[in-house]
mmCIF file with all atom_site columns, C-alpha atoms and ligand atoms in Angstrom:
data_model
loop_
_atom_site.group_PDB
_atom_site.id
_atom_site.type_symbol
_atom_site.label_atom_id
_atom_site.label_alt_id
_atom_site.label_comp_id
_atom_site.label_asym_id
_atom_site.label_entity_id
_atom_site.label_seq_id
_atom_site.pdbx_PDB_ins_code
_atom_site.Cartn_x
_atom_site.Cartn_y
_atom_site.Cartn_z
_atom_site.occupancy
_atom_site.B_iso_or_equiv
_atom_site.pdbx_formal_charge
_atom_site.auth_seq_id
_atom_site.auth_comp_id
_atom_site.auth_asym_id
_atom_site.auth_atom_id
_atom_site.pdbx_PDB_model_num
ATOM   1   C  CA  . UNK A 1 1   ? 11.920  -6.076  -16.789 1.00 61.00 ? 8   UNK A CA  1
ATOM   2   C  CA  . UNK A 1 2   ? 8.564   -7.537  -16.528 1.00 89.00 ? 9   UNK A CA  1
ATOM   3   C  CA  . UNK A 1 3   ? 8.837   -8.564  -13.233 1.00 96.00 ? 10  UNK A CA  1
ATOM   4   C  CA  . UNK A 1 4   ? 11.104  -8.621  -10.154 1.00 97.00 ? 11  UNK A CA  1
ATOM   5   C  CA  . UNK A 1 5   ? 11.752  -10.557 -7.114  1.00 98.00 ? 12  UNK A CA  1
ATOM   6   C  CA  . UNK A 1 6   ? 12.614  -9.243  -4.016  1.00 98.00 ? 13  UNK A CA  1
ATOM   7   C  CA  . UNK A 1 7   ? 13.934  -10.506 -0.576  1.00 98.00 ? 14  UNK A CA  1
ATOM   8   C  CA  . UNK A 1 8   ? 11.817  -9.430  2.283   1.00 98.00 ? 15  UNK A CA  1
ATOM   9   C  CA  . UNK A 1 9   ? 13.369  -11.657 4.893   1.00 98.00 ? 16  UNK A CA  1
ATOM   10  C  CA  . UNK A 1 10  ? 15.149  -8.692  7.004   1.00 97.00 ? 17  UNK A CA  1
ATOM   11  C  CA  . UNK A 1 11  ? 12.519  -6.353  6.717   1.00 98.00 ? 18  UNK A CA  1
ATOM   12  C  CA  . UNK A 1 12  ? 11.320  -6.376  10.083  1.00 98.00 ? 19  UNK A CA  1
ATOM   13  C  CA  . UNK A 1 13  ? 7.963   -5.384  11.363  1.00 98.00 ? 20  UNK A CA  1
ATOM   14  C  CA  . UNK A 1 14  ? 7.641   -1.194  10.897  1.00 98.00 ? 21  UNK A CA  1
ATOM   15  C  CA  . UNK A 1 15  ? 10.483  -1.227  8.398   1.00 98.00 ? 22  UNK A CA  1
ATOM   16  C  CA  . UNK A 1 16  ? 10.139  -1.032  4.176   1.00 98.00 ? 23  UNK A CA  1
ATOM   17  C  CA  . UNK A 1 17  ? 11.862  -0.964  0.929   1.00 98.00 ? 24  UNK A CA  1
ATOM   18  C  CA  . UNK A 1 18  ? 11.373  0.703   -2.497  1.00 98.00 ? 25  UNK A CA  1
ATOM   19  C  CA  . UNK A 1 19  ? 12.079  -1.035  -5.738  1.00 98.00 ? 26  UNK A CA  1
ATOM   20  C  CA  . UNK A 1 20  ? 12.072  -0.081  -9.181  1.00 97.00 ? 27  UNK A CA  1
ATOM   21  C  CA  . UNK A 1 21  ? 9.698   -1.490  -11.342 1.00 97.00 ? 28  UNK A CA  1
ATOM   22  C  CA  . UNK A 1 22  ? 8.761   -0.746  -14.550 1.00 95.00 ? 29  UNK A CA  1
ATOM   23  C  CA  . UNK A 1 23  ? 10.339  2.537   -14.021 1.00 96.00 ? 30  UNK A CA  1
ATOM   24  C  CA  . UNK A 1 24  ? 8.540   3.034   -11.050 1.00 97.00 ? 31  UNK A CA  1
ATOM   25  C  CA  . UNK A 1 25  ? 8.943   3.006   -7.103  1.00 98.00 ? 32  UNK A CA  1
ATOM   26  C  CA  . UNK A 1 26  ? 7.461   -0.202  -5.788  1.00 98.00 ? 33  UNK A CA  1
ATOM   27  C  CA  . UNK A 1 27  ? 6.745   0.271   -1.494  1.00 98.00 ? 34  UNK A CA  1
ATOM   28  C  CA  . UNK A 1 28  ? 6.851   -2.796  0.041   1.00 98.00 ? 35  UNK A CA  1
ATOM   29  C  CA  . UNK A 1 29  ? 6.011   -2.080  4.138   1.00 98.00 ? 36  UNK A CA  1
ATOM   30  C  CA  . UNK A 1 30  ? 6.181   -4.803  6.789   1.00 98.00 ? 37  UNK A CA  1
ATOM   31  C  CA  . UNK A 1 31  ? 3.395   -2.765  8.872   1.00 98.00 ? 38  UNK A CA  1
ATOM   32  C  CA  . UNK A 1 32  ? 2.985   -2.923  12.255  1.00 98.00 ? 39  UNK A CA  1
ATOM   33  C  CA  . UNK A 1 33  ? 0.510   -4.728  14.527  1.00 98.00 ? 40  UNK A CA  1
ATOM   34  C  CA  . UNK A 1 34  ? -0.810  -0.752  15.239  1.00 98.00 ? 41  UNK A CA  1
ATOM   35  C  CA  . UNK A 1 35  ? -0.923  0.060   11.390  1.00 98.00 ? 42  UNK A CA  1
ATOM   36  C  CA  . UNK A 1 36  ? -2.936  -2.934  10.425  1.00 98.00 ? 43  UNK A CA  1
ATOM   37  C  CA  . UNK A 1 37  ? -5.225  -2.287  13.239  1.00 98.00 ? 44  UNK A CA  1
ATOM   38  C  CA  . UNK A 1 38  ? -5.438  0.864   12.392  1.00 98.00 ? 45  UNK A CA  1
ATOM   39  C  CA  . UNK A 1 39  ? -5.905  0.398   9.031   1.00 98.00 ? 46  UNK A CA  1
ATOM   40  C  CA  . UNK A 1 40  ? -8.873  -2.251  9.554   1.00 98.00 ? 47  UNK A CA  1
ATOM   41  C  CA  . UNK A 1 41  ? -10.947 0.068   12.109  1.00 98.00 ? 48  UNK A CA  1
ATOM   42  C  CA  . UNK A 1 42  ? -11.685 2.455   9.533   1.00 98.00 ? 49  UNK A CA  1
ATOM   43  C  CA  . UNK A 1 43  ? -15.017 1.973   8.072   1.00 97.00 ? 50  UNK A CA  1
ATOM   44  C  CA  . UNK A 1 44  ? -15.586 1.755   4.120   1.00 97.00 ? 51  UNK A CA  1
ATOM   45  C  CA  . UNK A 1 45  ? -18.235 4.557   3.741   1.00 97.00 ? 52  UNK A CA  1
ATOM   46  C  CA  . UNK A 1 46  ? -15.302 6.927   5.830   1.00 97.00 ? 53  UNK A CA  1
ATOM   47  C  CA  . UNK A 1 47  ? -13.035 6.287   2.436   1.00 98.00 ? 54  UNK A CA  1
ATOM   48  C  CA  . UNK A 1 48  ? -12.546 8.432   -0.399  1.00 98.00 ? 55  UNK A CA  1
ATOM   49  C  CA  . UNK A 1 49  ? -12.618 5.895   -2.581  1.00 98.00 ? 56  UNK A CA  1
ATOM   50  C  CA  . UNK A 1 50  ? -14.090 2.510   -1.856  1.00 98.00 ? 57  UNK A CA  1
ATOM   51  C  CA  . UNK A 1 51  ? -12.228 0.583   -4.442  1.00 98.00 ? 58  UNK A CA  1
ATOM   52  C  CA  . UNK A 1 52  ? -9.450  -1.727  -3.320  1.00 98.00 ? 59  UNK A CA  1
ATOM   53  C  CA  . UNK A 1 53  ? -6.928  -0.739  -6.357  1.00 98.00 ? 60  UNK A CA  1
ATOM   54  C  CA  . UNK A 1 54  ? -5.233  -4.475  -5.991  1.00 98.00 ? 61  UNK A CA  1
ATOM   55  C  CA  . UNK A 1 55  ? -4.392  -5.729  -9.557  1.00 98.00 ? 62  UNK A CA  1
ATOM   56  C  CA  . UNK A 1 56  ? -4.546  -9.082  -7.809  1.00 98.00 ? 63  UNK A CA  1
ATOM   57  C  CA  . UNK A 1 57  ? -8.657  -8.752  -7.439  1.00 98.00 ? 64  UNK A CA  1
ATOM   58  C  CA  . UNK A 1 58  ? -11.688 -8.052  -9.026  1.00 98.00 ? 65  UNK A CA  1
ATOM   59  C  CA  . UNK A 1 59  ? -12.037 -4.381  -9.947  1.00 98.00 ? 66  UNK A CA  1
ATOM   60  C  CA  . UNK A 1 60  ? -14.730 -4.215  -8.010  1.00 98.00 ? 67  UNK A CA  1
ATOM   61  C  CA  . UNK A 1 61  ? -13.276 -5.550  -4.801  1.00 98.00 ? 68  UNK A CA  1
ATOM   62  C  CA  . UNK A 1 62  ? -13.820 -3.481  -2.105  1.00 98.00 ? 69  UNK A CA  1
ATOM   63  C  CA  . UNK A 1 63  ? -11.145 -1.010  -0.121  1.00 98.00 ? 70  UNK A CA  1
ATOM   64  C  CA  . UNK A 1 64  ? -11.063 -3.593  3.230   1.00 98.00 ? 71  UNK A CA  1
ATOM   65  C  CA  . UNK A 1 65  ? -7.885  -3.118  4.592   1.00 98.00 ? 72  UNK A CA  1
ATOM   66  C  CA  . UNK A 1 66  ? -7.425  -6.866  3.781   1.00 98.00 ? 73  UNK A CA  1
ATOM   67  C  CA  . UNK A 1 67  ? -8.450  -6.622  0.514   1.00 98.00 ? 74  UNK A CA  1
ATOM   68  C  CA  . UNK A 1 68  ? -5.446  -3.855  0.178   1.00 98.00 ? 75  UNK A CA  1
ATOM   69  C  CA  . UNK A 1 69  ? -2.800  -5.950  2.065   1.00 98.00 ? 76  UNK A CA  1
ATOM   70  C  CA  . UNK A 1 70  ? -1.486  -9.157  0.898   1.00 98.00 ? 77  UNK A CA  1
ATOM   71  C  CA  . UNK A 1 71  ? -4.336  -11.107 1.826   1.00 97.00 ? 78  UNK A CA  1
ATOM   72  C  CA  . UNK A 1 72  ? -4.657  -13.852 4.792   1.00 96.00 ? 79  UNK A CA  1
ATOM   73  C  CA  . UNK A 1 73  ? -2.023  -14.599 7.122   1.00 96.00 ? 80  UNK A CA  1
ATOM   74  C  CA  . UNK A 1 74  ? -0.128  -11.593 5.216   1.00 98.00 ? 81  UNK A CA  1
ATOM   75  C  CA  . UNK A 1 75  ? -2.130  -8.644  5.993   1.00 98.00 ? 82  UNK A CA  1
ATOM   76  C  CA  . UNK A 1 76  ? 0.792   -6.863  7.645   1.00 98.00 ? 83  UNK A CA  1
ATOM   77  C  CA  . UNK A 1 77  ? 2.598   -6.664  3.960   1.00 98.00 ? 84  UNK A CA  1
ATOM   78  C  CA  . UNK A 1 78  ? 1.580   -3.758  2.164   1.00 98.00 ? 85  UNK A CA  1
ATOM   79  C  CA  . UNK A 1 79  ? 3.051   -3.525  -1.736  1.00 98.00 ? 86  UNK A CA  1
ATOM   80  C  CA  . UNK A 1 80  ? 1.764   -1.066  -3.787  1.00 98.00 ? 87  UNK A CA  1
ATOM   81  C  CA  . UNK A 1 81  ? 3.273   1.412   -6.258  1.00 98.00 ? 88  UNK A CA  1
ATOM   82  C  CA  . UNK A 1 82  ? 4.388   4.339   -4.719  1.00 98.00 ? 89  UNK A CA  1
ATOM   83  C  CA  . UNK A 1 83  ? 3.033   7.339   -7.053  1.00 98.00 ? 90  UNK A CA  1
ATOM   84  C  CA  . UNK A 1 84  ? 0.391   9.396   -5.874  1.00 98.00 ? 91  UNK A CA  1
ATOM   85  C  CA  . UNK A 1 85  ? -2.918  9.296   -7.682  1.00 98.00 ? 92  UNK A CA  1
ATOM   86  C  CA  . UNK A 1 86  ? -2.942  12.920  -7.861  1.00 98.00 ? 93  UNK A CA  1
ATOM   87  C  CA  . UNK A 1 87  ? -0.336  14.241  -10.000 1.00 98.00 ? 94  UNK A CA  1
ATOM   88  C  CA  . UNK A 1 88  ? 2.285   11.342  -9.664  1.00 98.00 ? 95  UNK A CA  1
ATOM   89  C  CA  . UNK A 1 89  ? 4.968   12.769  -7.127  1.00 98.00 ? 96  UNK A CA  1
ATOM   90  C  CA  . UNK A 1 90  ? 6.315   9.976   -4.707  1.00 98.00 ? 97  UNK A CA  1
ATOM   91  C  CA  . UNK A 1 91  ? 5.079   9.886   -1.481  1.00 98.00 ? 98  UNK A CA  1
ATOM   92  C  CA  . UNK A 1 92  ? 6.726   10.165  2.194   1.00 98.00 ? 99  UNK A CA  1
ATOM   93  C  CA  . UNK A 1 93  ? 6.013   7.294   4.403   1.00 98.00 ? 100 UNK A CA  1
ATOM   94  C  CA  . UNK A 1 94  ? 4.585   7.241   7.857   1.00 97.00 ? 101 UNK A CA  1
ATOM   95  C  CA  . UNK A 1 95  ? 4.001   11.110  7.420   1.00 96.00 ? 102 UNK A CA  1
ATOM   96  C  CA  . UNK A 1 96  ? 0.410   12.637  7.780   1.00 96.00 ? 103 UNK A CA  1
ATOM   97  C  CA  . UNK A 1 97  ? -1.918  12.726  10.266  1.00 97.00 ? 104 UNK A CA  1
ATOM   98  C  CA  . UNK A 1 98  ? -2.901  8.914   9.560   1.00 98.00 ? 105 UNK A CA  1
ATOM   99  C  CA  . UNK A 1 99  ? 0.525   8.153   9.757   1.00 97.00 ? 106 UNK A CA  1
ATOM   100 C  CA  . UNK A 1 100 ? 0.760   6.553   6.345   1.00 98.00 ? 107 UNK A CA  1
ATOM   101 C  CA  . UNK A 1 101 ? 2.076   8.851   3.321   1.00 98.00 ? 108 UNK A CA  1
ATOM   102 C  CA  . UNK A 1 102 ? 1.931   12.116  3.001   1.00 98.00 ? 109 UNK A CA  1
ATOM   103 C  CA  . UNK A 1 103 ? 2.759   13.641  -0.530  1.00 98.00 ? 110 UNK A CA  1
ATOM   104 C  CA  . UNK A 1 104 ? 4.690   17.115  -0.435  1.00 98.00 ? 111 UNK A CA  1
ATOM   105 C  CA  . UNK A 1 105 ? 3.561   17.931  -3.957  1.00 98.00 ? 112 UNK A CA  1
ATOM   106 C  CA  . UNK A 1 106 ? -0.293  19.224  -2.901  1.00 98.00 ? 113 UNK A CA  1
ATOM   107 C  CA  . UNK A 1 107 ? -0.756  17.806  0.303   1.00 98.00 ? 114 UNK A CA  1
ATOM   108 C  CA  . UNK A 1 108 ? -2.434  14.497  -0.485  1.00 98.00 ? 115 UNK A CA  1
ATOM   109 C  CA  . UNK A 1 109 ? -3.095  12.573  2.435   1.00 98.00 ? 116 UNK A CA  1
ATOM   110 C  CA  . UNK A 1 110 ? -3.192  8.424   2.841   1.00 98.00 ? 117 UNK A CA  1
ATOM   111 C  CA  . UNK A 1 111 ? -3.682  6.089   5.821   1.00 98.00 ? 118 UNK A CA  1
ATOM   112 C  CA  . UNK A 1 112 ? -1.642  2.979   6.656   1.00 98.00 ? 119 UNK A CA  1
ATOM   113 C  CA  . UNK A 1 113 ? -3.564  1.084   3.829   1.00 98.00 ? 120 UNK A CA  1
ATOM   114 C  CA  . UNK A 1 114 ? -2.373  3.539   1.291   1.00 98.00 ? 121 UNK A CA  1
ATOM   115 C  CA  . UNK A 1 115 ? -5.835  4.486   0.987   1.00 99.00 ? 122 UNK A CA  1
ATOM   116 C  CA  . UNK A 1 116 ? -6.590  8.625   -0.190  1.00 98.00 ? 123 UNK A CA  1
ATOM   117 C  CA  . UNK A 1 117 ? -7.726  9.814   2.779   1.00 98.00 ? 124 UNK A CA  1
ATOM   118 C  CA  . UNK A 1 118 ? -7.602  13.860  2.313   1.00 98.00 ? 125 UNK A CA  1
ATOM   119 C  CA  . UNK A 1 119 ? -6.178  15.772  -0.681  1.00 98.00 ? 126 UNK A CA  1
ATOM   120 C  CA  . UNK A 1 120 ? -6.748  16.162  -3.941  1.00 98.00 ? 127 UNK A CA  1
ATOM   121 C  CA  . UNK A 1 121 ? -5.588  12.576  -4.527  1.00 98.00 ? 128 UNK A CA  1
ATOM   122 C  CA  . UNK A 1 122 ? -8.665  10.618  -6.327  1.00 98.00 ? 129 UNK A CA  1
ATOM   123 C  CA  . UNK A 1 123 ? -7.883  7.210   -5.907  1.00 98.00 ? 130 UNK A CA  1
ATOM   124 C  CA  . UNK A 1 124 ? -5.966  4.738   -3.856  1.00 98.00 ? 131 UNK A CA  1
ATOM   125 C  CA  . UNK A 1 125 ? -2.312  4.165   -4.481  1.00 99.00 ? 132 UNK A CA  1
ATOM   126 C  CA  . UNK A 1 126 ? -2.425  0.968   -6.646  1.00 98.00 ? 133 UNK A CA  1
ATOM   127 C  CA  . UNK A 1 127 ? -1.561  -2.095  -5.669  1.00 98.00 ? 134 UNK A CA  1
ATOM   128 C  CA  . UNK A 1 128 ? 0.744   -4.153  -8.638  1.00 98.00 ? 135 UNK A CA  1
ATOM   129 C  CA  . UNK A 1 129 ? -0.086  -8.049  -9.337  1.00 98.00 ? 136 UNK A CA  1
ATOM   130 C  CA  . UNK A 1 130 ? 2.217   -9.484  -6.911  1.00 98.00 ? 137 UNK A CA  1
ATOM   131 C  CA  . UNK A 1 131 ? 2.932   -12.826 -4.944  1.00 98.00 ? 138 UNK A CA  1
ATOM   132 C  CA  . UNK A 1 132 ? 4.842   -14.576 -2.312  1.00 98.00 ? 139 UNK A CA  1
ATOM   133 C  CA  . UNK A 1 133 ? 6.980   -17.123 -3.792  1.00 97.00 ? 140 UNK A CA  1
ATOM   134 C  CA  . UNK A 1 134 ? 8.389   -18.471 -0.951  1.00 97.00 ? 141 UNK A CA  1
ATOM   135 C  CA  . UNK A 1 135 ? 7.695   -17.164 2.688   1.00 94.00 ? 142 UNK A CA  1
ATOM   136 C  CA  . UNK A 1 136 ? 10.815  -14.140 1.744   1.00 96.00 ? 143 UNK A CA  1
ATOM   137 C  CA  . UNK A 1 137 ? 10.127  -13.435 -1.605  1.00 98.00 ? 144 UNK A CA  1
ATOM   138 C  CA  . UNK A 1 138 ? 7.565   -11.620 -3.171  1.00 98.00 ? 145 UNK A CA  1
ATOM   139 C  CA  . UNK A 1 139 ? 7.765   -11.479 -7.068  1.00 98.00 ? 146 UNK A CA  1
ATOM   140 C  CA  . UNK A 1 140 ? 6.420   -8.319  -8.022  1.00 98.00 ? 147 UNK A CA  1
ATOM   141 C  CA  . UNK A 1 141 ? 4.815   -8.574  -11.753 1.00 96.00 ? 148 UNK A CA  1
HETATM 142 FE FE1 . FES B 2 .   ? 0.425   14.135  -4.777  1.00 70.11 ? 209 FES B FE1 1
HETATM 143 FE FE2 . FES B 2 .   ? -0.547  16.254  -6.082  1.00 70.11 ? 209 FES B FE2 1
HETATM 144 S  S1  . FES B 2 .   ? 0.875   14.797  -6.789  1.00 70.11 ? 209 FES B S1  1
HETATM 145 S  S2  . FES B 2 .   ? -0.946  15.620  -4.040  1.00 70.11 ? 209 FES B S2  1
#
């Protein structure tokens, strides 16, 4: 499937769901007022990497944690595939000490932005071209 949609209307604030896509697991987080705010006090030049990672931007579009979420109005929806950057093992969520994911593999920390924060981990977990179509849907794809 090239692309999926996916009902977000019970997902309330602190919970998330994983989908498949294109063979892979798809996190989609209703975050917190903390997380966000969390997530947007951290300063660029503290990240790993700089680079937002959102397939919905420029390339060059900097790791803001708006720029990671799903923009304006949205920023407490986080969507972004859930494979580690490192070696590709999935994950835990709200694990680590930035209380984001945590993955078991080698110890790769990320913050509430899915940003690498520690670990061998190079890059941000990627965020997939995705949209809202409809204030409960988000087509993923
Ligand atoms: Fe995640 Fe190695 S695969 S830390």
């Amino acid at each position: 499937l090239a692309s999926v949609e996916v009902d977000v209307a019970s997902l309330q604030p602190g919970m998330s769901l994983t989908v498949k896509w294109r063979g892979k697991p798809v996190f989609i987080r209703n975050r917190t007022p903390e997380e966000v705010k969390a997530a947007q006090e951290v300063k660029l030049e503290e990240l790993k990497d700089p680079l937002a990672r959102n397939a919905n931007l420029a390339s060059d579009a900097q790791a803001t944690d708006l720029d990671r979420s799903a923009g304006k109005g949205k920023e407490n929806w986080l969507v972004m595939v859930g494979v580690c950057t490192h070696l590709g093992c999935i994950p835990l969520g709200q694990q680590g000490e930035y209380n984001g994911w945590f993955c078991p593999c080698h110890g790769s920390v990320y913050d509430t932005s899915g940003r690498i924060r520690k670990g061998p981990a190079p890059e941000n977990m990627a965020v997939p071209v995705f949209s809202f179509i409809s204030d409960t849907k988000i087509r993923i794809g």
